[in-house]
Short mmCIF file of C-alpha atoms in Angstrom, two decimals:
data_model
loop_
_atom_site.label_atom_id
_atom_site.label_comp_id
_atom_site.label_asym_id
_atom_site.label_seq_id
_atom_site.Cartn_x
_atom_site.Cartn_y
_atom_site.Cartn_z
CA UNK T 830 40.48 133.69 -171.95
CA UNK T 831 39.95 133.11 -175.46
CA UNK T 832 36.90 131.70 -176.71
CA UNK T 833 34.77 131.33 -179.98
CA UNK T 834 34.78 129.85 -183.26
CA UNK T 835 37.26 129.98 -185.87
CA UNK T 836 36.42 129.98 -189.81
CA UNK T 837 39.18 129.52 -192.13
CA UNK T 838 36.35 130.50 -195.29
CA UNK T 839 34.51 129.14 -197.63
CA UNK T 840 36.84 127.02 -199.08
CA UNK T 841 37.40 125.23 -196.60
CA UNK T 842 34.46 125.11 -194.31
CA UNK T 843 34.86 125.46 -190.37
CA UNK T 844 36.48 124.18 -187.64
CA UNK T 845 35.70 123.91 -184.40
CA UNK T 846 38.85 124.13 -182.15
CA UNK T 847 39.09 123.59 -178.55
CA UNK T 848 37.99 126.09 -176.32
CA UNK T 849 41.42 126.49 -174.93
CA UNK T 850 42.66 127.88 -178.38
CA UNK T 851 40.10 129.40 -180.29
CA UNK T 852 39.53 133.25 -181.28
CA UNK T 853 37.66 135.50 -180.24
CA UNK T 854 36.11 136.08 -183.59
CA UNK T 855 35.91 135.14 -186.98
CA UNK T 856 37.57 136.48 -189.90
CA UNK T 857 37.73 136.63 -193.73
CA UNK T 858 41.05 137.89 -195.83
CA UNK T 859 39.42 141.62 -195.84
CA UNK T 860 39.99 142.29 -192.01
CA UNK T 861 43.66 141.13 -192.86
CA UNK T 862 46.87 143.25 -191.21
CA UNK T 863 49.38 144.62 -193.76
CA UNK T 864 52.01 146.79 -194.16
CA UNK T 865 51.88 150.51 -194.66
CA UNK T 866 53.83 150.11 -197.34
CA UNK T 867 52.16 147.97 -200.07
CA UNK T 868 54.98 147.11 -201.74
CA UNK T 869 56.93 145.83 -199.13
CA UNK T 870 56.60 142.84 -197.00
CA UNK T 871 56.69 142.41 -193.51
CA UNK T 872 57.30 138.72 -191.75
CA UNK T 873 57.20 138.75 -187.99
CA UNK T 874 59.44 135.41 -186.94
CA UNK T 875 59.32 134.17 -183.47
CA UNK T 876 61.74 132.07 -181.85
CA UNK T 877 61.28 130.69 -177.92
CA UNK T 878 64.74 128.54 -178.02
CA UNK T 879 68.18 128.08 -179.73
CA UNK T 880 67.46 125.42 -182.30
CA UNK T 881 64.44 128.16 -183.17
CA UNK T 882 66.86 130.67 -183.55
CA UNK T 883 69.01 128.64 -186.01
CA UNK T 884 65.75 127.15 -187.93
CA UNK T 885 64.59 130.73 -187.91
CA UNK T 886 68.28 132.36 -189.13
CA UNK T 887 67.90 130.18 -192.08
CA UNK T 888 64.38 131.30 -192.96
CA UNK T 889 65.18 134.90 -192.75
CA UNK T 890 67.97 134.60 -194.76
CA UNK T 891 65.82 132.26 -197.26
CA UNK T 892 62.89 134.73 -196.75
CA UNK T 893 66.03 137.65 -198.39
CA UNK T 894 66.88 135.48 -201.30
CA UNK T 895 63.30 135.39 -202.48
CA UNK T 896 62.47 138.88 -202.39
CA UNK T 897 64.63 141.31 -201.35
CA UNK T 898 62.37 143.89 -200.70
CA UNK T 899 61.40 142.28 -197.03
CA UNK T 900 61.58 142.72 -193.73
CA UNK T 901 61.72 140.30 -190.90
CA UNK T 902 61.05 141.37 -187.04
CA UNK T 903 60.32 139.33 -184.18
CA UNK T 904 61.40 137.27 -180.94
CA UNK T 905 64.80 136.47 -182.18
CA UNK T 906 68.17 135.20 -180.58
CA UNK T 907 71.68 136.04 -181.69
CA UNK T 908 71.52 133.81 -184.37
CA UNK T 909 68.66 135.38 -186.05
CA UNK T 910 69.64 138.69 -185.50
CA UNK T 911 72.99 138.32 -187.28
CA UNK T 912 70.74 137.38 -190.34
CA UNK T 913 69.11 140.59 -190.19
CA UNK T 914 65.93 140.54 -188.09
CA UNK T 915 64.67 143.08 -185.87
CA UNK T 916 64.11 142.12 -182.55
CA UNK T 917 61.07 144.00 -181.56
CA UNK T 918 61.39 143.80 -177.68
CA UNK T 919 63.21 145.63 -175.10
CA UNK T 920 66.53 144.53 -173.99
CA UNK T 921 65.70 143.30 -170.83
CA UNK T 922 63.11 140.98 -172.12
CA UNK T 923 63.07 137.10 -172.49
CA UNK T 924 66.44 135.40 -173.73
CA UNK T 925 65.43 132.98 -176.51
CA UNK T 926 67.29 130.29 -174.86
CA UNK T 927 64.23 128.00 -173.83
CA UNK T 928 62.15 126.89 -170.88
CA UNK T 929 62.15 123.10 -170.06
CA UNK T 930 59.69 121.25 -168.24
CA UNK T 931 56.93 121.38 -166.27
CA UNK T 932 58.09 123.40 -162.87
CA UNK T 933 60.21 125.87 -165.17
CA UNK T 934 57.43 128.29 -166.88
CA UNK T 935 56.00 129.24 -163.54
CA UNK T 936 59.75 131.28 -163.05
CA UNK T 937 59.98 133.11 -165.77
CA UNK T 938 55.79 133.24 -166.23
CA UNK T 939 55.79 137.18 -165.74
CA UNK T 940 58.61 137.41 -168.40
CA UNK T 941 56.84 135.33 -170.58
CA UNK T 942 53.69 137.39 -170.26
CA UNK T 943 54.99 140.62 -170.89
CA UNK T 944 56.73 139.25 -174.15
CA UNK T 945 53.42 138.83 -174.96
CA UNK T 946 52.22 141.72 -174.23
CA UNK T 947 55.27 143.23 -176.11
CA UNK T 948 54.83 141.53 -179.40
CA UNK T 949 50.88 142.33 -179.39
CA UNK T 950 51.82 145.74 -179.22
CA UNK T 951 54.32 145.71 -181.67
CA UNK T 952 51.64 144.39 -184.32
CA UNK T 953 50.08 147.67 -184.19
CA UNK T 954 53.19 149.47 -185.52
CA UNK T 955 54.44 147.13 -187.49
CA UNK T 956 51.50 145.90 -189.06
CA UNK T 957 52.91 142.23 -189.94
CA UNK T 958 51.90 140.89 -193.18
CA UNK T 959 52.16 137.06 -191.79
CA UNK T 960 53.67 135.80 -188.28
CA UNK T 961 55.42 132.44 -188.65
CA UNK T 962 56.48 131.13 -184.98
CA UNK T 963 59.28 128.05 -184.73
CA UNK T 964 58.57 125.64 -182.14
CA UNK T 965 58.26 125.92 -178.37
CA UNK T 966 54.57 125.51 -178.22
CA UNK T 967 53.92 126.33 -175.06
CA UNK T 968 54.36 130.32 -175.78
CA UNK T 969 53.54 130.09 -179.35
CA UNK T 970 49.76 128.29 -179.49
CA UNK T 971 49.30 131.53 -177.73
CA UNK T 972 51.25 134.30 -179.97
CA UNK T 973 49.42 132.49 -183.28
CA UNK T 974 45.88 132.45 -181.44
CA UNK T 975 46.44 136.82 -181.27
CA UNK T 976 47.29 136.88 -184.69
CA UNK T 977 44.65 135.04 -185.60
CA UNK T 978 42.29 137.14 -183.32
CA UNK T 979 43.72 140.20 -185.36
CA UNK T 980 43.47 139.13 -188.59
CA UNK T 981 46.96 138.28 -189.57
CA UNK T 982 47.81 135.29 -191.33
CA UNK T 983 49.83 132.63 -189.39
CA UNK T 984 52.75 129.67 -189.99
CA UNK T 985 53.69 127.36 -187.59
CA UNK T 986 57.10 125.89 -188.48
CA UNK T 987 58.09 123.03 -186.72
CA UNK T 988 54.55 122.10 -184.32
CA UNK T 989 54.62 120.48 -181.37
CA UNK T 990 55.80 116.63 -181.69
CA UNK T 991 52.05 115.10 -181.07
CA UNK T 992 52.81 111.95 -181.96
CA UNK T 993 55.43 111.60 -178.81
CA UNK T 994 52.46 112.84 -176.41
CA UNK T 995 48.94 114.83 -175.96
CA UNK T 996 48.00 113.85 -180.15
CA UNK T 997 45.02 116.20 -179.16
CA UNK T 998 47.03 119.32 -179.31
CA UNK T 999 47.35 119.15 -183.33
CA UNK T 1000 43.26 120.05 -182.77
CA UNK T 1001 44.34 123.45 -181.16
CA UNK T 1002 47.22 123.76 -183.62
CA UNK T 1003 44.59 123.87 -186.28
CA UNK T 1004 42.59 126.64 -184.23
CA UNK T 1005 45.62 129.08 -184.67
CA UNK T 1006 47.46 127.87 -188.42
CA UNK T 1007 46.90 128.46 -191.41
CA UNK T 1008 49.20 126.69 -192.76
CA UNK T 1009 51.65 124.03 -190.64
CA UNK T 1010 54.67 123.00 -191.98
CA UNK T 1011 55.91 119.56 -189.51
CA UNK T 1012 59.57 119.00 -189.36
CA UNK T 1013 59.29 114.98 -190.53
CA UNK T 1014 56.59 113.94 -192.90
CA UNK T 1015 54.82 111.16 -190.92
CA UNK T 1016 53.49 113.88 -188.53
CA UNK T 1017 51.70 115.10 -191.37
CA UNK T 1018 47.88 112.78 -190.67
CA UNK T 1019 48.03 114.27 -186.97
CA UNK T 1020 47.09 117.11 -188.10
CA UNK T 1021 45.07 116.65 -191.11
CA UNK T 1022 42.79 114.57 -189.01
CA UNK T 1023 41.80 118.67 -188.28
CA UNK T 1024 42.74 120.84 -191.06
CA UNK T 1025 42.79 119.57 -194.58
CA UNK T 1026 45.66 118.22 -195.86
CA UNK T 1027 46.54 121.01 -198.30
CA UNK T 1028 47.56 123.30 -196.01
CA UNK T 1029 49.92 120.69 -193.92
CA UNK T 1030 53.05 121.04 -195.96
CA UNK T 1031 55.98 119.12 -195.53
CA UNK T 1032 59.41 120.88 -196.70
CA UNK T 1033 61.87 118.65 -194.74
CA UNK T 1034 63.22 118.41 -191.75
CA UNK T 1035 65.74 122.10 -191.40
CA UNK T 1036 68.56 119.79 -190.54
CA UNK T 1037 68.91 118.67 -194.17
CA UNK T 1038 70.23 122.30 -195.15
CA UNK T 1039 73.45 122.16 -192.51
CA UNK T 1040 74.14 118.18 -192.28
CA UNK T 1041 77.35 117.23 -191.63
CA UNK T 1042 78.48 114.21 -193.71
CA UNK T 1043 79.48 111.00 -192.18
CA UNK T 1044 83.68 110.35 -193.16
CA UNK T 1045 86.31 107.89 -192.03
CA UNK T 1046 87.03 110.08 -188.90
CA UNK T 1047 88.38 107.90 -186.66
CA UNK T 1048 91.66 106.09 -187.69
CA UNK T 1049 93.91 109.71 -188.26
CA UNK T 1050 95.64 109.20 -184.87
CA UNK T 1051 94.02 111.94 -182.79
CA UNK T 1052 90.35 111.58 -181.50
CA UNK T 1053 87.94 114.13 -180.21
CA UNK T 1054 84.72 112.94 -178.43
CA UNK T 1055 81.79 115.56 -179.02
CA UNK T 1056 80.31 116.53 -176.05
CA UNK T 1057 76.91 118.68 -176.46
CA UNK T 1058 75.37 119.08 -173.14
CA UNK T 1059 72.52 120.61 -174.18
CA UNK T 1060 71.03 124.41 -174.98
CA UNK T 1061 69.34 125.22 -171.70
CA UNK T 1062 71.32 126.68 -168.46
CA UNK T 1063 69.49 123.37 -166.63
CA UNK T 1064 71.03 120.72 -169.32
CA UNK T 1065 74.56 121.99 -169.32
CA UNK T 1066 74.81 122.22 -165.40
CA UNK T 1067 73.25 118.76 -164.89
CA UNK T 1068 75.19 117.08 -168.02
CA UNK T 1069 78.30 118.80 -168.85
CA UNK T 1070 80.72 117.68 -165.74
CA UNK T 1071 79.43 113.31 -166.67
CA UNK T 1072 79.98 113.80 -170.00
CA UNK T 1073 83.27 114.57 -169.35
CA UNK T 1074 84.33 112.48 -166.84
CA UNK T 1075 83.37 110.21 -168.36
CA UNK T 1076 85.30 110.38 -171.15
CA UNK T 1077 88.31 110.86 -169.52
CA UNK T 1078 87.80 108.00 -167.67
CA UNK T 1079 88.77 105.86 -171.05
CA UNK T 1080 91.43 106.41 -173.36
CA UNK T 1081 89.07 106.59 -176.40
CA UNK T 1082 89.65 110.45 -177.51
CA UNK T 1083 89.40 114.12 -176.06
CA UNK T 1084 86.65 115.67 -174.61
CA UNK T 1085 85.62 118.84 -176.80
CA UNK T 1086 82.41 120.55 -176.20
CA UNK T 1087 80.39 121.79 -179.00
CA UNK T 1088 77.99 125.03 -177.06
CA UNK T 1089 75.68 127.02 -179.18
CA UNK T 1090 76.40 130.37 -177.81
CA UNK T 1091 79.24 132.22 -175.86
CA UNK T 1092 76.72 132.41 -172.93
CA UNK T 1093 76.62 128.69 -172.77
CA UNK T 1094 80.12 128.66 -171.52
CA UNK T 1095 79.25 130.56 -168.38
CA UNK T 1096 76.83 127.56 -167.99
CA UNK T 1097 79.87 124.93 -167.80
CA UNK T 1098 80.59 123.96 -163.99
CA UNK T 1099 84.35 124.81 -163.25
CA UNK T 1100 85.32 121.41 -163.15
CA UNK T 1101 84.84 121.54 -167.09
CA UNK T 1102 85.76 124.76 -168.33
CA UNK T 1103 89.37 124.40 -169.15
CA UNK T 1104 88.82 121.46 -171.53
CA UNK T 1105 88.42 122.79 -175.29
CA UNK T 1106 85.63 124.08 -176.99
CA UNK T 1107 83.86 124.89 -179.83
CA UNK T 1108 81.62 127.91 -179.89
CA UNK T 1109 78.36 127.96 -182.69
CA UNK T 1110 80.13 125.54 -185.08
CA UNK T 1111 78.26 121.85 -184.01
CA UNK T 1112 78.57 120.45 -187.50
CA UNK T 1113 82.19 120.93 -187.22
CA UNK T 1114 82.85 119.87 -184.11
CA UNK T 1115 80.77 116.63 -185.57
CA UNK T 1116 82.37 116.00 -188.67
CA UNK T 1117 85.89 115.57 -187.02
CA UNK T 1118 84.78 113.87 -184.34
CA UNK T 1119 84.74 110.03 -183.37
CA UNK T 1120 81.75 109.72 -181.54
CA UNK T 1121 78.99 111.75 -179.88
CA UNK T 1122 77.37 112.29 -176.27
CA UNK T 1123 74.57 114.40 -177.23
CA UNK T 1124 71.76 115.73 -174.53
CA UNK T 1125 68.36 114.74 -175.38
CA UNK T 1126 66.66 116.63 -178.46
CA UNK T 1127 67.54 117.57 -182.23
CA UNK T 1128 71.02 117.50 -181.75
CA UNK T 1129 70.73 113.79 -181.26
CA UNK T 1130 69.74 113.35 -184.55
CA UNK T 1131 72.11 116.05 -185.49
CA UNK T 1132 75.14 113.62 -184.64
CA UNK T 1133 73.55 110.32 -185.57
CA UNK T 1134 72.87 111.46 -189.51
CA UNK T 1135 77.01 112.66 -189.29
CA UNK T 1136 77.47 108.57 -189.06
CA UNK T 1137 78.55 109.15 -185.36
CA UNK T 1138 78.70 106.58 -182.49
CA UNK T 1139 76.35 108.32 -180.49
CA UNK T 1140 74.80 108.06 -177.19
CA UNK T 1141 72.04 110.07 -175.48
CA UNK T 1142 71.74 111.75 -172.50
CA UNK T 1143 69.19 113.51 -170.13
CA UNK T 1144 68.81 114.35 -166.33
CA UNK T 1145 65.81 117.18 -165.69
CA UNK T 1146 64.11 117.89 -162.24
CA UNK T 1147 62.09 115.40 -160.77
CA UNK T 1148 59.01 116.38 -161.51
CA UNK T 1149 59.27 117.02 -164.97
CA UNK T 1150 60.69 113.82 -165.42
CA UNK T 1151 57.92 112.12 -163.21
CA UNK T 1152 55.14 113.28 -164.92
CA UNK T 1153 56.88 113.08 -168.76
CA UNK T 1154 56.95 109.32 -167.99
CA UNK T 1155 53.70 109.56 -167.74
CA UNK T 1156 52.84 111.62 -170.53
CA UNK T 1157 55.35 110.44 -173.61
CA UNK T 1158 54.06 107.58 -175.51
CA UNK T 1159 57.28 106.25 -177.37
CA UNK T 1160 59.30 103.71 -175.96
CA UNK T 1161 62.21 105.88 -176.66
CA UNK T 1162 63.55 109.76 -175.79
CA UNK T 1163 66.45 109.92 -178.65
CA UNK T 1164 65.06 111.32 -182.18
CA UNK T 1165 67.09 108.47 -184.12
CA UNK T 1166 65.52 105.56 -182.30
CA UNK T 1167 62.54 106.77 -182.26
CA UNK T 1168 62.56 107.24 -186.17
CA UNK T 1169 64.15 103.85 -186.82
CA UNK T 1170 61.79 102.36 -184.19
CA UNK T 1171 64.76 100.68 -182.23
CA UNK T 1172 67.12 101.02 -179.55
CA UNK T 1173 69.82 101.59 -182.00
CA UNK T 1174 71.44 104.47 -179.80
CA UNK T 1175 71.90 103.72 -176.22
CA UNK T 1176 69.80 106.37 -174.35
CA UNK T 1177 70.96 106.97 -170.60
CA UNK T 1178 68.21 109.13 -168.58
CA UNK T 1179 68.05 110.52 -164.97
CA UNK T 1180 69.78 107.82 -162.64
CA UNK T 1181 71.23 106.56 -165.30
CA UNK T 1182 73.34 108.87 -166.61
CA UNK T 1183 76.03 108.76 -164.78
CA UNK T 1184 80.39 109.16 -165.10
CA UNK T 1185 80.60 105.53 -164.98
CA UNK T 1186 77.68 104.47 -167.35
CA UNK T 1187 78.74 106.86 -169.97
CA UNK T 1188 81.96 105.57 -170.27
CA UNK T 1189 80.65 102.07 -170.85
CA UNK T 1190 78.23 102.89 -173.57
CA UNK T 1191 81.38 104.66 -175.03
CA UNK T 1192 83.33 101.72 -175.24
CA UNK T 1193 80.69 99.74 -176.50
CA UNK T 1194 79.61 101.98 -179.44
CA UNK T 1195 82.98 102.21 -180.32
CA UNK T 1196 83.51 98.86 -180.76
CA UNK T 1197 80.93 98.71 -183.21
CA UNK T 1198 82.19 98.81 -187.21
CA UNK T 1199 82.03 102.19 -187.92
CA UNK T 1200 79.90 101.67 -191.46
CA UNK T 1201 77.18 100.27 -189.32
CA UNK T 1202 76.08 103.66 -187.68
CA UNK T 1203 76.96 105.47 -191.73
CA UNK T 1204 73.96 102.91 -192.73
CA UNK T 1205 71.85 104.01 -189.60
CA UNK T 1206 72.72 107.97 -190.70
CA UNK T 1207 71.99 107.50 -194.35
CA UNK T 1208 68.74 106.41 -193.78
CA UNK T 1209 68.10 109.04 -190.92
CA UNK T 1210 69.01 111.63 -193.62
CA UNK T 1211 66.74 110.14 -196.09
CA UNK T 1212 63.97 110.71 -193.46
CA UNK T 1213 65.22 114.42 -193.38
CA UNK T 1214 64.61 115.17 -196.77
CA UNK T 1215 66.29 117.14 -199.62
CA UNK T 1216 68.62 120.13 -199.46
CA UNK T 1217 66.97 123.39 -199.95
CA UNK T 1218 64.31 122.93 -196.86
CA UNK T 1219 64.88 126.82 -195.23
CA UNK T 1220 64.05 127.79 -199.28
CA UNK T 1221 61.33 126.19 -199.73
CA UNK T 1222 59.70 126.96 -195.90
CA UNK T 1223 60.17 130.75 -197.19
CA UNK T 1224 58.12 130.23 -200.79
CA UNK T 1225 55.49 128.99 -198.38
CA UNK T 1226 55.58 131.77 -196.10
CA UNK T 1227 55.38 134.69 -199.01
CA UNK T 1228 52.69 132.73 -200.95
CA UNK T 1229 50.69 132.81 -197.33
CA UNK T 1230 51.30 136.44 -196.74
CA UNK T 1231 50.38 137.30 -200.19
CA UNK T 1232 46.91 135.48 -199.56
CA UNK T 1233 47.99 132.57 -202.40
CA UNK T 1234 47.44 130.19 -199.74
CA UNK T 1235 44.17 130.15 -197.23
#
């Protein structure tokens, strides 16, 4: 168990972090980890999911640009390691394609230990210059807490969404970070109510840097409905066969599915699988599309800031959902109502996401004018932020390694 206080230095002054969280010991920037080779750099990137792997794909590749003479290793998915980073586990080792919910992590718990155990060890070969893990808390408050028990300076891109439940984990988040970089910018006081503000950085949201762009797509005489079912096994088995059905229960368009991965078709129920797809392309699939039904999570907002008609989906296990309901503090589950602060998306969860209440949110949100949901997106992308986010996440990460950050 760890246990202890945590000083960031002088500058700063302490924290105290929960006990759940906290380090073993102390440090200062002399007991730091670096490469062998001083004039190289070495960033250790972790992802636990897809949208990780894509978020972290863009860093690396960002991380390149800056300086070449860099190397990235981690917990990567196929994504990531097309952009060049070193996956430092053995192959039979945990898939980065997420674990969901509350029953789920007890499965896969000895797979997610020895991944732990796996990337500790790897530290003392590859002697990291600064670990930056992407998301999916639940495995990563506990990677950041080892580097910071070793001395290695620490990222967290994209922290848990405390403002949607448990605001008390940005407290432990603050044990483990030195710097935290939120995906929207109103997160930003839920953490510096425990770390000061200058090292809560917000770059915008990674979205920004692969945005499709809302168009007239809908009057050139063929229509495609976007399907995206999700990027868990769970989501795709549970969603995949409505989603369809109900769209071919109207006459508004085809049914194409936008998957993430080749592996994600093996996920598709029979019933589904001859109906087209498109594989690791979703902001194409998006931009010719004339509306969206989108499983619960970023690609929600993904298809919302393309000016879609878009509604949102989610059936998980019982108890997960049970004791979410009890958890989650905003009236809403979609991304884009919860950032307008409106039921501007209709959201369709457990029960009621079925064939036949799919296909009549369809029709409804397609009866809507078209440049009413452009409005909704441009704002959503204004909440996004800028172009340029991935480039801008990596000047933060090599001014952290090199110790020009605390």
């Amino acid at each position: 168990r760890l246990t202890g206080r945590l000083r960031f230095g002088r500058k700063y002054g302490p924290i105290k972090p929960s006990p759940r969280f906290s380090v073993r010991r102390s440090f200062s920037d002399s007991d730091a980890v670096h490469s062998s080779d001083e004039s190289a750099m070495r960033v250790f990137l972790s992802a636990g999911e897809p949208s990780g792997d894509r978020w972290g794909a863009a860093l690396a590749l960002a991380l390149r640009r800056s300086r070449t003479d860099i190397e990235c290793i981690g917990i990567t998915g196929d994504t990531m390691r097309e952009a060049g980073v070193r996956d430092i586990r053995p192959a039979t080792s945990l898939r980065v394609d997420g674990v969901m919910g509350f029953a789920q992590p007890f499965r896969v718990y000895r797979t997610l230990r020895d991944t732990l155990t796996a990337i500790t060890a790897s530290w003392k070969m590859e002697r990291p210059d600064v670990v930056v893990a992407i998301d999916y808390p639940g495995f990563h408050m506990r990677v950041l807490a080892r580097a910071k028990e070793r001395g290695i300076r620490t990222v967290y891109y994209i922290p848990p969404q405390v403002w949607a439940w448990r605001p008390k984990r940005a407290r432990d988040v603050a044990a483990v970070s030195d710097i935290v970089v939120p995906a929207f910018d109103f997160e930003r006081p839920y953490y510096t109510t425990w770390m000061p503000s200058g090292r809560v950085l917000w770059m915008g949201h990674p979205l920004a840097d692969s945005m499709p762009k809302p168009s007239g797509r809908r009057d050139d005489g063929h229509r495609s409905i976007a399907l995206l079912p999700g990027s868990r096994r769970s989501e795709v088995t549970r969603l995949a066969s409505r989603m369809a059905g109900a769209v071919q229960r109207t006459d508004l368009g085809e049914p194409v599915f936008a998957l993430h991965a080749e592996e994600a078709v093996d996920w598709l129920p029979r019933d589904v699988r001859d109906l087209r797809r498109v594989v690791g392309d979703t902001p194409k699939t998006l931009e010719t599309a004339a509306a969206a039904i989108v499983c619960a999570g970023s690609a929600t907002l993904e298809a919302a800031c393309a000016g879609l008609p878009t509604i949102i989906c989610y059936r998980t296990d019982a108890l997960t959902y049970g004791i979410a309901k009890m958890l989650v503090k905003t009236p809403w589950v979609g991304l884009p109502n919860v950032l307008l602060n409106g039921a501007y998306y209709p959201e369709l969860i457990q029960r009621a996401a079925t064939e036949a209440s799919i296909a009549n949110a369809l029709r409804t949100v397609m009866d809507e004018r078209l440049e009413t949901w452009e409005r909704r997106a441009e704002t959503l992308r204004d909440v996004c932020g800028e172009q340029g986010v991935a480039d801008r996440v990596a000047t933060v990460v090599l001014e952290t390694a090199n110790g020009a950050r605390p």
